[in-house]
XYZ file of C-alpha atoms in Angstrom:
666
model
C 138.552 101.899 260.064
C 135.172 103.579 259.663
C 136.737 106.768 258.333
C 138.536 104.780 255.605
C 135.205 103.876 253.999
C 134.482 107.448 252.783
C 138.121 108.581 252.661
C 139.197 106.026 250.045
C 136.781 107.352 247.371
C 137.745 110.889 248.397
C 141.406 110.038 247.765
C 140.438 108.776 244.312
C 138.665 112.069 243.647
C 141.722 114.096 244.690
C 144.083 112.162 242.424
C 141.852 112.196 239.352
C 140.834 115.830 239.868
C 144.412 117.056 240.268
C 146.445 114.893 237.884
C 144.011 112.545 236.169
C 144.282 114.295 232.816
C 147.993 113.412 232.740
C 147.312 109.735 233.459
C 146.379 107.076 230.898
C 142.658 106.358 230.845
C 143.283 102.826 232.095
C 145.109 104.225 235.138
C 142.463 106.872 235.819
C 139.521 104.486 235.594
C 141.445 101.716 237.331
C 142.312 103.957 240.279
C 138.703 105.144 240.691
C 137.437 101.555 240.582
C 140.198 100.256 242.891
C 139.438 102.746 245.673
C 135.764 101.792 245.426
C 136.538 98.089 245.733
C 138.874 98.838 248.654
C 136.128 100.873 250.344
C 133.706 97.984 249.823
C 136.149 95.503 251.390
C 136.623 97.752 254.432
C 132.838 98.102 254.667
C 132.426 94.324 254.598
C 135.041 93.947 257.346
C 133.297 96.545 259.514
C 129.847 95.040 258.971
C 131.287 91.633 259.839
C 132.620 93.069 263.101
C 129.241 94.668 263.757
C 127.411 91.384 263.188
C 129.611 89.685 265.794
C 128.128 91.927 268.517
C 124.907 91.099 270.412
C 121.776 92.389 268.625
C 121.102 95.163 271.141
C 124.704 96.388 271.109
C 125.365 96.570 267.388
C 126.959 99.973 267.018
C 130.483 101.083 266.137
C 131.518 104.729 266.232
C 134.581 106.799 265.476
C 134.984 110.461 266.401
C 137.369 112.032 263.913
C 137.513 115.472 265.553
C 135.388 118.034 267.382
C 133.866 120.216 264.712
C 131.970 122.876 266.701
C 132.304 123.659 270.409
C 130.377 126.637 271.770
C 129.419 126.468 275.427
C 127.289 123.385 275.962
C 126.754 122.949 272.226
C 129.264 120.480 270.799
C 129.184 118.869 267.363
C 131.682 116.125 266.589
C 132.507 114.743 263.189
C 131.543 111.240 264.245
C 130.896 108.210 262.081
C 128.443 105.649 263.427
C 127.825 102.191 262.046
C 124.653 100.353 263.049
C 122.489 97.824 261.168
C 120.794 100.517 259.060
C 123.961 102.331 258.001
C 125.600 98.926 257.458
C 123.025 98.079 254.790
C 123.520 101.483 253.176
C 127.329 101.371 253.000
C 127.239 97.887 251.469
C 124.790 99.101 248.822
C 126.716 102.307 248.117
C 130.180 100.758 247.917
C 129.097 97.426 246.394
C 126.758 98.697 243.672
C 128.984 101.767 243.291
C 132.035 99.588 242.601
C 130.202 97.714 239.856
C 129.048 100.978 238.268
C 132.640 102.281 238.301
C 133.905 99.105 236.617
C 131.103 99.286 234.037
C 131.987 102.925 233.352
C 135.562 102.077 232.361
C 134.153 100.435 229.230
C 131.114 102.653 228.694
C 133.094 105.917 228.777
C 136.119 104.702 226.803
C 135.356 107.033 223.865
C 135.852 110.152 226.010
C 139.136 112.076 225.934
C 141.652 111.572 228.732
C 140.758 114.786 230.553
C 136.995 114.146 230.294
C 137.511 110.542 231.396
C 139.394 111.674 234.505
C 136.837 114.407 235.222
C 134.033 111.863 235.044
C 135.674 109.461 237.487
C 136.660 112.242 239.872
C 133.000 113.336 240.058
C 131.889 109.714 240.491
C 134.282 109.139 243.409
C 133.252 112.432 245.016
C 129.585 111.485 244.703
C 130.188 108.236 246.595
C 132.249 110.042 249.249
C 129.424 112.446 250.059
C 126.813 109.682 250.106
C 128.931 107.668 252.547
C 129.330 110.773 254.686
C 125.545 111.163 254.668
C 124.777 107.634 255.867
C 127.663 107.318 258.352
C 127.129 110.689 260.053
C 125.937 110.376 263.651
C 124.149 113.733 263.677
C 122.121 116.018 261.444
C 124.997 118.375 260.687
C 127.324 115.681 259.322
C 124.386 114.251 257.399
C 123.681 117.693 255.971
C 127.218 117.999 254.587
C 126.700 114.743 252.718
C 123.150 115.807 251.814
C 124.404 118.967 250.113
C 127.421 117.187 248.660
C 125.353 114.667 246.714
C 123.264 117.579 245.439
C 126.419 119.262 244.144
C 127.702 116.062 242.526
C 124.362 115.368 240.868
C 124.614 118.834 239.315
C 128.133 118.094 238.061
C 127.327 114.627 236.706
C 123.937 115.358 235.141
C 125.554 118.300 233.376
C 128.697 116.334 232.483
C 128.142 117.060 228.773
C 127.964 120.767 229.570
C 128.155 121.863 225.910
C 124.772 120.193 225.371
C 121.974 122.612 226.319
C 119.602 119.881 227.519
C 122.252 118.562 229.919
C 122.993 122.028 231.278
C 119.296 122.758 231.785
C 118.738 119.391 233.504
C 121.650 119.917 235.893
C 120.410 123.382 236.869
C 116.906 122.027 237.322
C 118.152 119.275 239.638
C 120.216 121.759 241.634
C 117.435 124.336 242.072
C 114.624 121.862 242.841
C 116.795 120.223 245.487
C 117.572 123.609 247.045
C 113.841 124.048 247.669
C 113.704 120.815 249.626
C 117.005 121.532 251.343
C 115.690 124.844 252.671
C 112.931 122.944 254.483
C 115.491 120.396 255.684
C 117.591 123.186 257.219
C 114.544 124.626 258.997
C 113.646 121.192 260.354
C 117.211 120.687 261.585
C 117.270 124.058 263.334
C 113.879 123.415 264.939
C 115.166 120.034 266.161
C 118.188 121.775 267.686
C 115.989 124.316 269.483
C 113.609 121.593 270.688
C 116.089 118.945 271.823
C 119.283 120.952 272.373
C 121.226 118.445 270.266
C 121.524 117.217 266.691
C 122.715 113.713 267.565
C 120.315 111.086 266.247
C 120.615 108.775 269.258
C 120.129 111.554 271.801
C 117.066 112.860 269.942
C 115.585 109.349 269.785
C 116.169 108.889 273.511
C 114.378 112.147 274.354
C 111.463 111.453 272.004
C 110.966 107.935 273.370
C 110.359 109.393 276.832
C 107.468 111.531 275.520
C 104.007 110.447 274.337
C 103.251 110.586 270.585
C 101.449 113.698 269.372
C 97.721 113.381 268.820
C 97.486 116.766 267.095
C 99.854 118.711 264.890
C 102.650 119.870 267.205
C 106.390 120.471 267.300
C 107.321 116.885 266.398
C 104.945 117.017 263.448
C 106.418 120.295 262.235
C 110.014 119.034 262.522
C 109.244 115.805 260.692
C 107.145 117.539 258.022
C 110.006 119.929 257.237
C 112.433 117.023 257.095
C 110.041 115.134 254.812
C 109.833 118.093 252.424
C 113.607 117.843 252.190
C 113.213 114.146 251.452
C 110.729 114.849 248.628
C 113.476 116.823 246.913
C 116.268 114.291 247.318
C 114.072 111.242 246.693
C 111.923 112.773 243.942
C 108.422 112.674 245.431
C 105.451 114.889 244.643
C 105.807 117.852 244.210
C 109.621 117.956 243.843
C 110.063 114.930 241.579
C 110.465 116.717 238.234
C 114.277 116.836 238.294
C 114.832 113.066 238.321
C 113.485 112.139 234.853
C 115.661 114.879 233.339
C 118.710 113.515 235.176
C 119.060 110.974 232.357
C 120.865 113.692 230.364
C 124.027 112.602 232.157
C 125.961 109.467 231.137
C 123.948 106.277 231.692
C 126.167 104.936 234.541
C 125.475 108.209 236.353
C 121.765 107.509 236.077
C 122.379 104.067 237.581
C 124.393 105.561 240.459
C 121.826 108.276 241.209
C 118.751 106.058 240.821
C 120.037 102.899 242.489
C 122.791 103.445 245.028
C 123.107 107.060 246.092
C 121.157 110.272 245.963
C 117.519 109.222 245.628
C 117.802 106.808 248.554
C 118.903 109.617 250.893
C 115.369 110.729 251.783
C 114.212 107.195 252.561
C 117.314 106.616 254.687
C 116.805 109.899 256.563
C 113.291 108.869 257.623
C 114.545 105.440 258.670
C 117.369 107.018 260.654
C 114.804 109.149 262.519
C 112.127 106.449 262.800
C 111.513 107.125 266.504
C 110.947 110.828 265.845
C 108.601 110.152 262.918
C 106.624 107.582 264.931
C 105.967 110.322 267.495
C 104.311 112.356 264.700
C 101.587 110.077 263.259
C 100.049 112.911 261.233
C 103.313 113.354 259.347
C 103.554 109.603 258.794
C 100.111 109.677 257.202
C 101.243 112.465 254.879
C 104.372 110.437 254.007
C 102.255 107.371 253.163
C 99.746 109.303 251.043
C 102.429 111.210 249.130
C 104.345 107.972 248.533
C 101.273 106.137 247.202
C 100.230 109.048 244.965
C 103.757 109.403 243.615
C 103.946 105.670 242.889
C 100.777 105.532 240.788
C 101.298 108.984 239.228
C 104.777 108.120 237.930
C 103.602 104.663 236.841
C 100.937 106.123 234.534
C 103.541 108.418 232.963
C 106.068 105.609 232.434
C 103.628 103.531 230.399
C 103.514 106.182 227.628
C 107.203 107.167 227.381
C 109.371 106.160 224.416
C 112.852 106.991 225.689
C 114.329 103.858 227.279
C 115.997 105.803 230.097
C 112.961 107.996 230.728
C 110.791 104.918 231.266
C 113.292 103.702 233.864
C 113.504 107.161 235.437
C 109.746 107.306 236.058
C 109.962 103.724 237.261
C 112.443 104.911 239.902
C 110.089 107.691 241.001
C 107.314 105.103 241.304
C 109.433 102.610 243.267
C 110.577 105.366 245.612
C 106.890 106.003 246.202
C 106.605 102.397 247.397
C 109.462 102.994 249.841
C 107.813 106.119 251.268
C 104.511 104.279 251.460
C 106.214 101.664 253.640
C 107.797 104.332 255.819
C 104.486 106.148 256.180
C 102.630 103.060 257.406
C 105.371 102.387 259.971
C 106.961 99.460 258.111
C 110.465 100.938 258.194
C 112.164 97.583 257.689
C 110.032 96.867 254.607
C 110.913 100.276 253.138
C 114.657 99.725 253.589
C 114.335 96.153 252.271
C 112.743 97.489 249.078
C 115.491 100.119 248.875
C 118.040 97.283 249.131
C 116.530 95.026 246.457
C 115.705 97.993 244.222
C 119.374 98.978 244.193
C 120.232 95.709 242.447
C 117.535 95.496 239.811
C 117.395 99.211 239.057
C 121.194 99.402 238.632
C 120.876 96.348 236.382
C 118.101 97.920 234.308
C 119.886 101.241 233.850
C 123.197 99.597 232.992
C 121.316 97.231 230.685
C 119.755 100.221 228.947
C 123.258 101.668 228.715
C 124.414 98.495 226.959
C 121.544 98.874 224.476
C 122.346 102.543 223.891
C 126.049 101.684 223.546
C 125.235 98.953 221.012
C 122.936 101.221 218.990
C 125.374 104.151 218.982
C 123.390 106.372 221.362
C 119.898 105.586 220.116
C 117.433 105.846 223.029
C 113.994 105.730 221.381
C 112.462 102.265 221.818
C 110.386 102.829 218.670
C 113.668 102.631 216.735
C 114.751 99.358 218.331
C 113.280 95.844 218.280
C 114.681 92.429 217.432
C 117.717 92.829 219.684
C 117.229 89.597 221.649
C 119.461 87.493 219.383
C 122.032 90.251 218.832
C 122.455 91.202 222.515
C 121.979 87.930 224.411
C 123.800 88.930 227.609
C 122.042 92.278 227.745
C 118.667 90.711 226.959
C 118.712 87.965 229.569
C 120.064 90.166 232.325
C 117.596 92.941 231.451
C 114.791 90.367 231.486
C 115.815 89.235 234.985
C 115.759 92.840 236.190
C 112.317 93.370 234.638
C 110.902 90.227 236.253
C 112.368 91.344 239.580
C 110.857 94.822 239.481
C 107.513 93.407 238.346
C 107.339 91.417 241.596
C 107.333 87.886 240.196
C 108.588 85.184 242.608
C 111.180 84.118 243.491
C 113.185 87.177 242.410
C 114.122 89.951 244.842
C 111.420 92.465 243.983
C 108.687 89.988 244.882
C 109.772 89.689 248.522
C 110.315 93.401 249.184
C 107.284 94.714 247.283
C 105.022 92.095 248.848
C 106.219 93.104 252.313
C 105.429 96.755 251.583
C 101.934 95.942 250.322
C 101.228 93.510 253.161
C 102.103 95.961 255.933
C 100.159 98.718 254.165
C 97.027 96.543 254.325
C 97.771 95.033 257.739
C 98.318 98.440 259.382
C 94.903 99.666 258.301
C 95.621 101.550 255.056
C 93.467 99.462 252.701
C 92.838 102.307 250.240
C 96.573 102.912 249.892
C 96.998 99.163 249.415
C 94.634 99.333 246.428
C 96.725 102.170 244.991
C 99.853 100.070 245.530
C 98.336 97.050 243.765
C 97.277 99.158 240.768
C 100.808 100.562 240.664
C 102.133 96.992 240.676
C 100.000 96.252 237.595
C 101.344 99.372 235.884
C 104.932 98.448 236.782
C 104.707 94.992 235.217
C 102.963 96.428 232.140
C 105.350 99.275 231.328
C 108.471 97.239 232.099
C 107.467 94.443 229.742
C 106.316 96.945 227.151
C 109.910 98.152 227.343
C 111.273 94.590 227.054
C 109.063 93.636 224.117
C 109.565 96.835 222.112
C 113.333 96.809 222.686
C 114.250 93.153 222.268
C 111.374 91.385 220.470
C 109.749 91.744 217.083
C 111.586 93.116 214.066
C 114.451 95.579 214.071
C 113.067 99.078 213.434
C 116.252 101.130 213.561
C 118.142 102.973 210.788
C 119.291 100.924 207.785
C 116.377 98.509 208.202
C 113.875 98.419 205.377
C 111.587 100.960 207.019
C 114.315 102.897 208.846
C 116.854 103.773 206.157
C 115.259 107.136 205.467
C 115.199 107.926 209.193
C 118.962 107.488 209.449
C 119.538 110.348 207.028
C 116.538 112.370 208.101
C 115.727 112.541 211.766
C 119.191 111.525 212.907
C 121.036 113.187 210.037
C 124.794 113.079 209.720
C 125.284 111.779 213.240
C 123.457 108.548 212.450
C 125.290 108.199 209.152
C 128.626 108.751 210.853
C 127.863 106.293 213.636
C 127.167 103.524 211.172
C 124.195 102.515 213.297
C 122.653 99.640 211.381
C 121.182 96.258 212.070
C 124.512 94.658 211.269
C 126.650 96.969 213.463
C 124.811 96.074 216.695
C 127.104 94.407 219.228
C 126.646 93.062 222.729
C 128.199 94.555 225.865
C 132.023 94.355 226.113
C 133.449 92.149 228.919
C 133.686 94.836 231.624
C 130.041 95.768 231.094
C 128.806 92.192 230.633
C 130.384 90.936 233.881
C 128.737 93.736 235.845
C 125.347 92.987 234.259
C 125.649 89.299 235.152
C 126.640 90.029 238.768
C 123.722 92.427 239.200
C 121.357 89.903 237.622
C 122.500 87.288 240.140
C 121.969 89.797 242.949
C 118.495 90.681 241.634
C 117.633 86.986 241.716
C 118.929 86.015 245.157
C 119.051 88.975 247.594
C 115.320 88.718 248.233
C 115.925 85.476 250.117
C 117.414 87.560 252.941
C 113.861 88.620 253.790
C 111.706 85.536 253.224
C 108.554 86.123 255.338
C 107.144 83.756 257.953
C 104.215 83.115 255.612
C 106.581 81.258 253.284
C 108.397 79.453 256.066
C 111.229 81.963 256.251
C 112.750 83.955 259.062
C 113.027 87.483 257.581
C 116.601 87.897 258.747
C 116.808 91.267 257.008
C 113.993 92.724 259.103
C 115.405 91.319 262.322
C 118.836 92.760 261.473
C 117.373 96.248 260.961
C 114.993 96.289 263.948
C 117.431 97.812 266.515
C 117.931 100.855 264.260
C 114.241 101.793 264.399
C 113.741 101.825 268.172
C 115.003 104.090 270.939
C 118.362 103.100 272.512
C 116.693 101.889 275.724
C 114.232 99.715 273.791
C 116.791 97.531 272.023
C 115.809 93.902 272.080
C 112.193 94.637 273.039
C 109.510 93.282 270.737
C 105.811 92.666 271.130
C 104.844 89.004 271.393
C 101.902 87.892 269.287
C 99.577 85.065 270.189
C 99.544 81.907 268.080
C 96.051 82.750 266.788
C 97.078 86.270 265.771
C 100.182 84.929 264.048
C 98.138 82.331 262.163
C 95.615 84.919 260.934
C 98.450 87.232 259.953
C 100.119 84.483 257.921
C 96.827 83.611 256.216
C 96.232 87.261 255.298
C 99.781 87.647 254.008
C 99.455 84.572 251.792
C 96.197 85.875 250.352
C 97.640 89.312 249.625
C 100.773 87.670 248.226
C 98.675 85.615 245.784
C 96.821 88.747 244.660
C 100.129 90.589 244.172
C 101.604 87.780 242.056
C 98.445 87.475 239.932
C 98.460 91.224 239.332
C 102.132 91.124 238.247
C 101.474 88.227 235.862
C 98.399 90.035 234.519
C 100.548 93.087 233.767
C 103.070 90.956 231.865
C 100.267 89.227 229.940
C 98.696 92.593 229.127
C 101.991 93.917 227.777
C 102.466 90.756 225.694
C 98.964 90.964 224.270
C 99.152 94.657 223.400
C 102.734 95.077 222.169
C 103.530 91.600 220.772
C 100.367 89.776 219.705
C 98.211 92.770 218.754
C 100.421 95.894 218.460
C 97.670 97.712 216.583
C 95.721 97.882 219.864
C 98.135 100.480 221.267
C 97.923 102.598 218.112
C 94.141 102.324 218.077
C 93.884 103.302 221.747
C 96.137 106.332 221.175
C 93.960 107.370 218.229
C 90.686 106.863 220.125
C 91.856 108.706 223.227
C 94.284 111.321 221.884
C 93.789 113.620 224.874
C 94.714 110.940 227.398
C 97.656 109.773 225.297
C 98.917 113.326 224.889
C 98.476 113.956 228.618
C 100.567 110.908 229.582
C 103.142 111.467 226.849
C 103.644 115.042 228.074
C 103.805 113.924 231.737
C 100.563 115.664 232.748
C 102.155 118.984 231.705
C 103.532 119.392 235.220
C 106.770 120.953 233.966
C 104.780 123.382 231.842
C 102.554 124.218 234.822
C 105.592 124.854 237.043
C 107.104 126.988 234.306
C 103.935 129.077 233.963
C 103.159 129.334 237.684
C 106.662 129.675 239.151
C 109.509 130.078 236.672
C 108.027 132.732 234.360
C 106.609 134.954 237.166
C 109.994 134.865 238.920
C 111.687 135.615 235.595
C 109.390 138.568 234.944
C 109.774 139.838 238.504
C 113.545 139.559 238.186
C 113.678 141.221 234.788
C 110.997 143.913 235.023
C 110.901 144.503 238.766
C 114.320 143.796 240.242
C 116.417 144.619 237.193
C 114.697 147.390 235.221
C 112.938 149.072 238.166
C 115.173 148.398 241.150
C 118.644 147.846 239.706
C 118.551 150.240 236.755
C 116.437 153.032 238.223
C 117.124 152.903 241.971
C 120.611 151.406 242.403
C 122.131 152.602 239.132
C 120.100 155.814 239.350
C 121.502 156.675 242.801
C 125.079 155.915 241.728
C 124.711 157.848 238.471
C 123.037 160.799 240.260
C 125.937 160.996 242.715
C 128.370 161.037 239.813
C 126.403 163.688 237.970
C 126.268 165.894 241.108
C 130.039 165.689 241.523
C 130.458 166.380 237.799
C 128.231 169.495 237.981
C 130.086 170.838 240.997
C 133.376 170.192 239.258
C 132.181 172.130 236.211
C 131.507 175.172 238.419
C 134.874 174.879 240.139
C 136.635 174.592 236.783
C 135.461 178.126 235.935
C 137.875 179.635 238.464
C 140.795 177.646 237.073
C 141.548 179.950 234.052
C 145.357 179.572 233.906
C 145.827 183.420 233.725
C 148.381 184.812 236.244
C 146.760 188.291 236.122
C 143.362 186.790 236.912
C 144.826 184.880 239.873
C 146.601 188.108 241.124
C 143.392 190.125 240.746
C 141.368 187.519 242.639
C 144.000 187.393 245.383
C 143.996 191.269 245.624
C 140.192 191.309 245.670
C 140.140 188.650 248.385
C 142.615 190.588 250.499
C 140.516 193.804 250.126
C 137.369 191.950 251.187
C 139.062 190.432 254.243
C 140.653 193.768 255.293
C 137.356 195.588 254.682
C 135.582 193.075 256.889
C 137.996 193.547 259.769
C 137.997 197.366 259.371
C 134.198 197.340 259.388
C 134.211 195.288 262.570
């Protein structure tokens, strides 16, 4: 049954890729969605069976076949389901199913062949992500790891005739190859060190050894693996591909940002929690990079004007929270935030897609406004997602973000906690800036009093053709609206799976995940805390929780004051601090710095050094010189080929005389 979970989406890919263009769009989209729902139902059945087992024995495995057998080295294609992978497959298939259903309405304007191509890529993406999380060893994980990289390239560049989409897809592919190179090195070093690539066997060996106090082999393995994670999960310095990934269709952004690719790095660290705990120096690096990424991306998001770009930098920031949790050893908190984030970030991206769909592909929030009454379903669901990500109780983001911040402080990383709290303020501010500028105030789009000229100027014929006006705005069609409502419900309630002891809860989510983060022999073992320690811990958590909530509410109030009550404040601040505004608007010029420091030198080396000097002069020169030498020799030989019979007879006679003379002389 485990193999059916990834194989069902793969079957959908095969059908749509081979014959989808000959099918009606309803059949193509319906098939892709049906296999996803079927995969989700199988996943639910398998997780149900897993939950019926005792806590220390929760593991199901299926060996499909032996992949590599060379002496003592054997790699099986084995799927393994434990509490951690159970959470991941429910997120991937559940959220993925909703995104597929949403896409049937969002992509309805595409031609039949493009429609089928889109859904074939979408199914393939889910297949590789399921392979990644179900694999029982590094090699199976790596196949899925590379597969999601390929599919991100295909889906980001779906509109391949558009230069920006093509550039973004290549950027995502190349940046991820940098991280993947480190991931390969880490995998090979793990194989040399442990003699196996199986996660459970590695954890068992590591658990029998003391943690490293200095930078050693464990630290090097985990650091290389983490560099791979910075590529997949868009952390400093390999984060630059993710904001550009919005060039793909909006449901693709939701799938990448919420349910699949960007969660791979967080999952990989959680899967190897025992190994990372044995390398505390690497964990510190993970925590610092996560915190810096969170606040760095948050400051960029607050100045962006593209609705999807704001959400993209929000994803980078929230992923920073997840890595912060992993780095401070709160693996359960990191996965819990991954879980809740999947709901509200999918909701926010699909909500932005509904706005873009309603406004005929307008994405600039400066050209929106006043959409609350015209898009009620989109507005209220988007508002729920924004409240959730801001960390306001009792929605899901409050419980997971609070747990991350609490364990950061409790485990002795107070400075990183301060960074996390500031990031929380930024998150609430930029998300409600987005809400207020998009849905509140007056409509500022084309055909409004101040926007009519823009429709025929900046947007040109495309805007005129689209008929984008205040009166043509429409709410999400049923297939999209139902998905938004379901995700809004999820964003509101899934946090109750992890209610902390400080609020009288039981944190069932953390207890469910605990066996996945300890060595096989340590299942069921937990440290007992005294009543006094537990009481002080609860008091501290309640205090930090109150601070977190106040900060979130302050961010919302700040956004309301600046962009609703006194919008001139933002314009005045931009005018007073043009350098800062320009710096944030241009994303700290990181892309430009990478282009100047890396891309252009490689381009010049390739063009002037490898092409003009090496290829043209050395390689081509050697080949051309060989040809010229043969040509010169041929020219000499052609001189004796005169075509005259008398000349041939004379040369034959002369040759015979020379030969006879030689022998007579001897």
